[in-house]
Amino acid sequence: MNAKIIGTGWQLPAYEADNDYLATIVETSDEWIRERTGIGKRHLVREETTTSLAAGAAKKALENSGLRAEEIDLVMVATITSDTDTPSTACRVQGELGALNAVAFDINAACAGFLYGLHIADAFIRSGIYRNVLLIGAETLSKLLDWTDRSTCVLFGDGAGAAVLTASEKGGLIARTVGSNGGKWEVLSCMGRPNQNPVCKSSASAGYLRMDGQEVFKFAVKTVPACIEKTLQDAKLSAEEITYYLLHQANKRIIQSVAKRLKQSEEKFPMNIEQCANTSAASLPILLAQMNEQGRLHPGDKLVLSGFGAGLTWGACILEW
Ligand code: UT7
């Protein structure tokens, strides 16, 4: 049995902050941000939380799938911005949906989180352990950002996307590759709460997201095409046979570089980075759900999904829609 996506949903916070607004906070400009990244604006939470965005996207995905919440066996939320250290966002979403026959847990793999989630869902469905899986990518990255650091605060946005997967004899996930390199963890990181136990007396303060942008850029333009090429080989497909390549929306220039490397037209690489910026684990499921809503996905289409991020982590998969 293959893992097949039968429903998708997305939710963004109501508030939109454009590049001109950010230029009133840090020394930057619409021109710099657009030219270097392709980002025009981002959605930022005010009332919303990671949990509320995740639950909103999940409700739409469930409705789109035709399944009831009680029919879900597994709820996974890919996130690095859970509202609570414990319980997981997945448990809170499970409670809100009433998906009480499911097991629920979070996945921490940064911007590759949704890819890792697909990998896990595929393994559980293939093995016959679970049949129906709700996979969500949800982030409020804005709370991890140092809003005085122009090199990071302009890049990210908040949001959530979700997919319902079920066991299917045909189509669905046909090949996957995932990887990690913990040797490079410092390239992109966010330190957690310092330990205040009486014998440790840490003087550190809670961290903000720190990134060596150029290192991450180099890693992405090298690893993503290699990972996609390997996945295509595993599926015995050529790059031409792929209808769309959905890449993590981190930087328009990274996406263009991957298209060039794979010798494919940029039209095959849909983007929403202009409107959403980088929403980490939420970026792929938001893009997928928006394309589905727009009627751009048709039965038999072959899609590549690929993500990369902190860890370092990366992954790619091929889905037959
Ligand atoms: O999902 C997680 C994965 N993350 C990524 O994929 C990010 C990958 N990296 C990137 O996308 C790019 O490296 C960035 C967009 C982060 C930066 O672009 P860049 O072309 O590598 O710029 P840079 O870091 O080399 O900076 C160039 C200049 C610097 O000024 P000087 O030293 O040349 O005077 C920066 O200080 O641009 C300056 N700069 C800015 N200027 C205006 C950096 N940030 C800004 C800013 N506005 N927001």
Coordinates of C-alpha atoms and ligand atoms in Angstrom, one line a residue:
M1 CA 0.0 0.0 0.0
N2 CA 1.2 3.5 -0.8
A3 CA 0.6 6.7 1.1
K4 CA -1.6 8.9 -1.0
I5 CA -2.6 12.5 -0.2
I6 CA -6.4 12.8 -0.3
G7 CA -6.9 16.2 1.3
T8 CA -5.1 19.5 1.9
G9 CA -5.6 22.7 3.7
W10 CA -3.7 25.9 4.6
Q11 CA -4.0 28.9 7.0
L12 CA -2.1 32.1 7.3
P13 CA -2.3 34.7 10.0
A14 CA -4.5 37.7 9.1
Y15 CA -1.8 40.4 9.5
E16 CA 0.5 41.1 6.5
A17 CA 3.8 42.9 6.9
D18 CA 5.3 44.1 3.6
N19 CA 8.9 44.9 3.0
D20 CA 8.3 48.6 3.3
Y21 CA 7.0 48.1 6.8
L22 CA 10.1 46.1 7.8
A23 CA 12.2 49.0 6.4
T24 CA 10.7 51.1 9.2
I25 CA 12.1 48.6 11.8
V26 CA 15.6 47.7 10.5
E27 CA 17.9 49.2 7.9
T28 CA 16.6 47.4 4.8
S29 CA 14.6 48.0 1.6
D30 CA 11.9 46.4 -0.5
E31 CA 14.5 46.4 -3.4
W32 CA 17.1 44.5 -1.4
I33 CA 14.7 41.9 0.0
R34 CA 13.0 41.3 -3.4
E35 CA 16.3 41.1 -5.3
R36 CA 18.1 38.8 -2.9
T37 CA 15.2 36.6 -1.9
G38 CA 12.0 37.1 -4.0
I39 CA 10.0 38.0 -0.8
G40 CA 7.5 40.8 -1.0
K41 CA 5.6 40.3 2.3
R42 CA 5.0 37.9 5.1
H43 CA 2.1 37.0 7.4
L44 CA 2.8 37.5 11.2
V45 CA 0.7 36.3 14.1
R46 CA -1.1 38.7 16.4
E47 CA -3.9 36.6 18.0
E48 CA -3.0 33.3 16.3
T49 CA -0.7 30.7 17.6
T50 CA 1.2 27.7 16.1
T51 CA -1.6 25.5 17.5
S52 CA -4.5 27.6 16.1
L53 CA -2.9 27.8 12.7
A54 CA -2.2 24.1 12.7
A55 CA -5.7 23.3 13.7
G56 CA -7.2 25.7 11.1
A57 CA -5.2 24.1 8.3
A58 CA -6.0 20.6 9.6
K59 CA -9.7 21.2 9.7
K60 CA -9.7 22.3 6.0
A61 CA -7.5 19.3 5.0
L62 CA -9.9 16.9 6.8
E63 CA -12.9 18.5 5.1
N64 CA -11.2 18.3 1.8
S65 CA -10.4 14.6 2.3
G66 CA -13.9 13.6 3.3
L67 CA -12.6 11.7 6.4
R68 CA -13.9 12.4 9.9
A69 CA -11.5 13.3 12.7
E70 CA -12.2 10.0 14.5
E71 CA -11.0 8.0 11.4
I72 CA -7.4 9.5 11.8
D73 CA -4.9 7.0 13.2
L74 CA -1.9 9.3 13.4
V75 CA -1.5 13.1 13.9
M76 CA 2.0 14.6 13.2
V77 CA 2.9 18.2 13.4
A78 CA 6.3 19.3 11.9
T79 CA 7.3 22.4 13.8
I80 CA 10.2 24.1 15.6
T81 CA 7.9 26.7 17.2
S82 CA 5.5 24.7 19.4
D83 CA 3.5 26.9 21.8
T84 CA 4.3 24.5 24.6
D85 CA 7.5 22.6 25.3
T86 CA 5.1 19.9 26.4
P87 CA 2.6 18.7 25.4
S88 CA 3.3 18.6 21.7
T89 CA 1.4 20.8 19.2
A90 CA 0.2 17.5 17.7
C91 CA -1.5 16.5 21.0
R92 CA -3.2 19.9 21.3
V93 CA -4.4 19.8 17.7
Q94 CA -5.7 16.2 18.2
G95 CA -7.7 17.5 21.2
E96 CA -9.1 20.4 19.2
L97 CA -10.1 18.3 16.3
G98 CA -11.5 15.4 18.4
A99 CA -9.2 13.0 16.6
L100 CA -9.2 10.9 19.7
N101 CA -8.4 7.5 18.1
A102 CA -5.0 8.8 16.9
V103 CA -1.5 8.8 18.3
A104 CA 0.0 12.3 18.1
F105 CA 3.5 13.6 18.2
D106 CA 5.7 16.5 16.8
I107 CA 8.6 16.3 14.4
N108 CA 11.6 18.6 14.8
A109 CA 13.4 18.8 11.5
A110 CA 13.1 22.5 10.7
C111 CA 12.3 23.3 7.1
A112 CA 12.6 19.7 6.1
G113 CA 10.0 18.7 8.7
F114 CA 7.2 18.1 6.3
L115 CA 9.4 15.9 4.2
Y116 CA 10.4 13.9 7.3
G117 CA 6.7 13.6 8.1
L118 CA 5.9 12.2 4.7
H119 CA 8.7 9.7 5.2
I120 CA 7.3 8.6 8.5
A121 CA 3.7 8.5 7.3
D122 CA 4.8 6.4 4.3
A123 CA 6.6 3.9 6.6
F124 CA 3.6 3.5 8.9
I125 CA 1.1 3.2 6.0
R126 CA 3.3 0.8 4.0
S127 CA 3.8 -1.4 7.0
G128 CA 0.1 -1.6 7.6
I129 CA 0.4 -0.1 11.2
Y130 CA -1.7 2.9 10.4
R131 CA -4.1 3.7 7.5
N132 CA -5.1 7.4 7.8
V133 CA -2.5 10.0 8.7
L134 CA -2.9 13.8 9.3
L135 CA 0.4 15.6 8.7
I136 CA 0.7 19.3 9.4
G137 CA 3.5 21.8 9.0
A138 CA 3.0 24.8 11.3
E139 CA 5.2 27.6 12.4
T140 CA 5.3 30.9 14.1
L141 CA 8.9 31.6 13.3
S142 CA 8.4 35.3 14.2
K143 CA 8.8 34.5 17.8
L144 CA 12.3 33.0 17.3
L145 CA 13.5 36.1 15.4
D146 CA 15.7 38.9 16.6
W147 CA 13.8 41.8 15.2
T148 CA 16.9 44.0 15.2
D149 CA 18.8 41.6 13.0
R150 CA 18.1 42.5 9.4
S151 CA 20.0 39.4 8.1
T152 CA 17.3 37.1 9.4
C153 CA 14.1 39.0 10.4
V154 CA 13.2 39.8 6.8
L155 CA 13.3 36.2 5.6
F156 CA 10.6 34.4 7.6
G157 CA 6.8 34.3 8.0
D158 CA 4.2 32.4 10.0
G159 CA 1.6 29.9 8.7
A160 CA 0.4 26.3 8.5
G161 CA -0.4 23.7 5.9
A162 CA -1.8 20.2 6.3
A163 CA -2.3 17.0 4.3
V164 CA -4.4 13.9 4.9
L165 CA -2.8 10.7 3.7
T166 CA -4.4 7.3 3.3
A167 CA -3.4 3.8 2.2
S168 CA -3.9 3.4 -1.5
E169 CA -3.1 0.6 -4.0
K170 CA -2.1 3.0 -6.7
G171 CA -0.1 6.3 -6.9
G172 CA 0.8 8.3 -3.9
L173 CA 4.3 8.4 -2.6
I174 CA 6.5 6.4 -4.9
A175 CA 10.1 7.4 -3.9
R176 CA 11.8 9.3 -1.1
T177 CA 15.2 10.4 0.2
V178 CA 15.9 12.0 3.5
G179 CA 19.2 13.0 5.1
S180 CA 20.8 14.9 8.0
N181 CA 24.2 16.3 8.8
G182 CA 24.5 17.1 12.5
G183 CA 28.1 18.0 12.0
K184 CA 26.9 21.3 10.6
W185 CA 24.3 22.2 13.2
E186 CA 25.8 25.5 14.0
V187 CA 25.2 26.9 10.5
L188 CA 21.5 27.5 11.4
S189 CA 20.3 27.2 15.0
C190 CA 18.3 28.7 17.8
M191 CA 19.4 27.9 21.4
G192 CA 16.7 26.8 23.8
R193 CA 15.9 28.1 27.3
P194 CA 19.1 28.2 29.5
N195 CA 19.3 25.9 32.4
Q196 CA 18.6 27.6 35.8
N197 CA 19.1 24.7 38.0
P198 CA 20.9 25.5 41.3
V199 CA 24.2 23.8 40.3
C200 CA 24.4 25.0 36.7
K201 CA 23.7 28.7 37.0
S202 CA 23.8 29.3 33.3
S203 CA 24.3 33.0 32.5
A204 CA 23.1 32.5 28.9
S205 CA 19.8 34.1 27.8
A206 CA 17.1 32.5 25.6
G207 CA 18.3 32.4 22.0
Y208 CA 17.2 33.8 18.7
L209 CA 17.5 32.2 15.3
R210 CA 21.1 32.6 14.0
M211 CA 22.1 31.7 10.4
D212 CA 25.2 31.8 8.2
G213 CA 23.1 32.6 5.2
Q214 CA 25.8 32.0 2.6
E215 CA 26.7 28.6 4.0
V216 CA 23.0 27.5 4.0
F217 CA 22.7 28.9 0.4
K218 CA 25.7 26.8 -0.8
F219 CA 24.4 23.7 1.0
A220 CA 20.9 24.1 -0.5
V221 CA 22.0 24.6 -4.1
K222 CA 24.3 21.6 -3.9
T223 CA 22.2 19.2 -1.8
V224 CA 18.7 19.8 -3.2
P225 CA 19.4 18.9 -6.8
A226 CA 21.5 15.9 -5.8
C227 CA 18.8 14.6 -3.5
I228 CA 16.1 15.1 -6.2
E229 CA 18.3 13.4 -8.9
K230 CA 18.7 10.4 -6.5
T231 CA 15.0 10.2 -5.9
L232 CA 14.2 10.4 -9.6
Q233 CA 16.7 7.5 -10.2
D234 CA 15.0 5.4 -7.5
A235 CA 11.6 6.0 -9.1
K236 CA 13.1 5.3 -12.6
L237 CA 11.7 8.7 -13.8
S238 CA 13.4 11.4 -15.8
A239 CA 13.3 15.1 -14.8
E240 CA 11.1 15.7 -17.8
E241 CA 8.4 13.4 -16.5
I242 CA 7.8 15.5 -13.4
T243 CA 4.8 17.9 -13.7
Y244 CA 5.8 20.2 -10.9
Y245 CA 8.7 20.6 -8.5
L246 CA 7.6 22.0 -5.2
L247 CA 10.6 23.3 -3.3
H248 CA 10.9 24.7 0.2
Q249 CA 10.3 28.5 -0.2
A250 CA 13.5 29.9 1.3
N251 CA 14.9 31.9 -1.5
K252 CA 13.8 32.5 -5.1
R253 CA 17.4 32.3 -6.3
I254 CA 17.8 28.9 -4.7
I255 CA 14.7 27.6 -6.6
Q256 CA 16.0 29.1 -9.9
S257 CA 19.4 27.5 -9.4
V258 CA 17.8 24.1 -8.8
A259 CA 15.7 24.5 -12.0
K260 CA 18.8 25.3 -14.0
R261 CA 20.7 22.4 -12.6
L262 CA 17.9 20.0 -13.4
K263 CA 17.6 21.7 -16.8
Q264 CA 13.9 22.2 -16.3
S265 CA 11.7 25.3 -17.0
E266 CA 11.1 27.6 -14.1
E267 CA 7.4 27.3 -14.8
K268 CA 7.5 23.8 -13.3
F269 CA 8.7 25.4 -10.0
P270 CA 5.6 27.1 -8.5
M271 CA 6.3 29.7 -5.8
N272 CA 4.5 31.6 -3.1
I273 CA 7.6 33.1 -1.5
E274 CA 6.5 36.6 -2.7
Q275 CA 3.4 36.4 -0.5
C276 CA 4.4 34.1 2.4
A277 CA 8.2 34.4 2.8
N278 CA 9.9 31.4 4.4
T279 CA 7.5 29.6 6.7
S280 CA 9.9 26.7 7.5
A281 CA 8.0 23.4 8.0
A282 CA 4.8 25.0 6.7
S283 CA 6.1 26.2 3.4
L284 CA 5.7 23.0 1.4
P285 CA 2.2 22.0 2.7
I286 CA 1.0 25.6 2.2
L287 CA 2.2 25.6 -1.4
L288 CA 0.7 22.2 -2.1
A289 CA -2.6 23.1 -0.6
Q290 CA -2.8 26.4 -2.5
M291 CA -2.1 24.6 -5.8
N292 CA -4.7 21.9 -5.0
E293 CA -7.3 24.6 -4.2
Q294 CA -6.5 26.4 -7.4
G295 CA -7.2 23.2 -9.4
R296 CA -3.6 23.0 -10.7
L297 CA -3.1 19.3 -9.6
H298 CA -4.6 16.5 -11.7
P299 CA -4.8 12.7 -11.2
G300 CA -1.6 11.1 -12.5
D301 CA 0.5 14.3 -12.2
K302 CA 4.0 13.5 -10.8
L303 CA 5.2 15.9 -8.2
V304 CA 8.6 16.3 -6.6
L305 CA 8.6 17.9 -3.1
S306 CA 11.9 18.9 -1.6
G307 CA 13.0 20.7 1.5
F308 CA 16.1 21.6 3.4
G309 CA 17.0 23.4 6.6
A310 CA 18.5 23.5 10.1
G311 CA 20.1 20.3 11.4
L312 CA 21.3 20.3 8.7
T313 CA 18.3 18.3 7.3
W314 CA 17.0 17.7 3.8
G315 CA 14.7 15.5 1.8
A316 CA 12.9 14.9 -1.4
C317 CA 10.0 12.7 -2.5
I318 CA 8.0 11.9 -5.6
L319 CA 4.2 11.8 -5.3
E320 CA 1.8 10.6 -8.0
W321 CA -1.3 12.8 -7.5
Ligands
UT7_1 O1 14.8 27.8 5.5 C1 16.1 27.9 6.1 C2 17.1 28.0 5.0 N1 17.6 29.3 4.9 C3 18.0 29.7 3.7 O2 17.8 29.0 2.7 C4 18.7 31.0 3.5 C5 19.8 30.8 2.5 N2 20.6 32.0 2.3 C6 20.1 33.1 1.7 O3 18.9 33.0 1.2 C7 20.9 34.3 1.5 O4 22.3 34.0 1.9 C8 20.4 35.5 2.2 C9 19.1 36.0 1.6 C10 20.2 35.2 3.7 C11 21.4 36.7 2.2 O5 21.7 37.0 0.8 P1 23.2 37.2 0.3 O6 23.1 37.5 -1.1 O7 24.0 35.9 0.7 O8 23.7 38.4 1.1 P2 24.9 38.5 2.1 O9 24.6 37.8 3.4 O10 26.2 38.2 1.4 O11 24.9 40.1 2.4 C12 25.2 41.1 1.4 C13 25.1 42.4 2.0 C14 25.8 42.6 3.3 O12 26.4 43.9 3.3 P3 27.9 44.2 3.0 O13 28.7 43.3 4.0 O14 28.1 43.7 1.6 O15 28.1 45.6 3.1 C15 24.8 42.5 4.4 O16 25.1 43.2 5.5 O17 23.7 42.7 2.3 C16 23.6 43.1 3.7 N3 22.3 42.7 4.2 C17 21.2 43.5 4.0 N4 21.0 44.7 3.4 C18 19.7 45.1 3.4 C19 22.0 41.6 4.8 N5 20.7 41.6 5.1 C20 20.2 42.7 4.6 C21 18.9 43.3 4.5 N6 18.7 44.5 3.9 N7 17.8 42.7 5.1

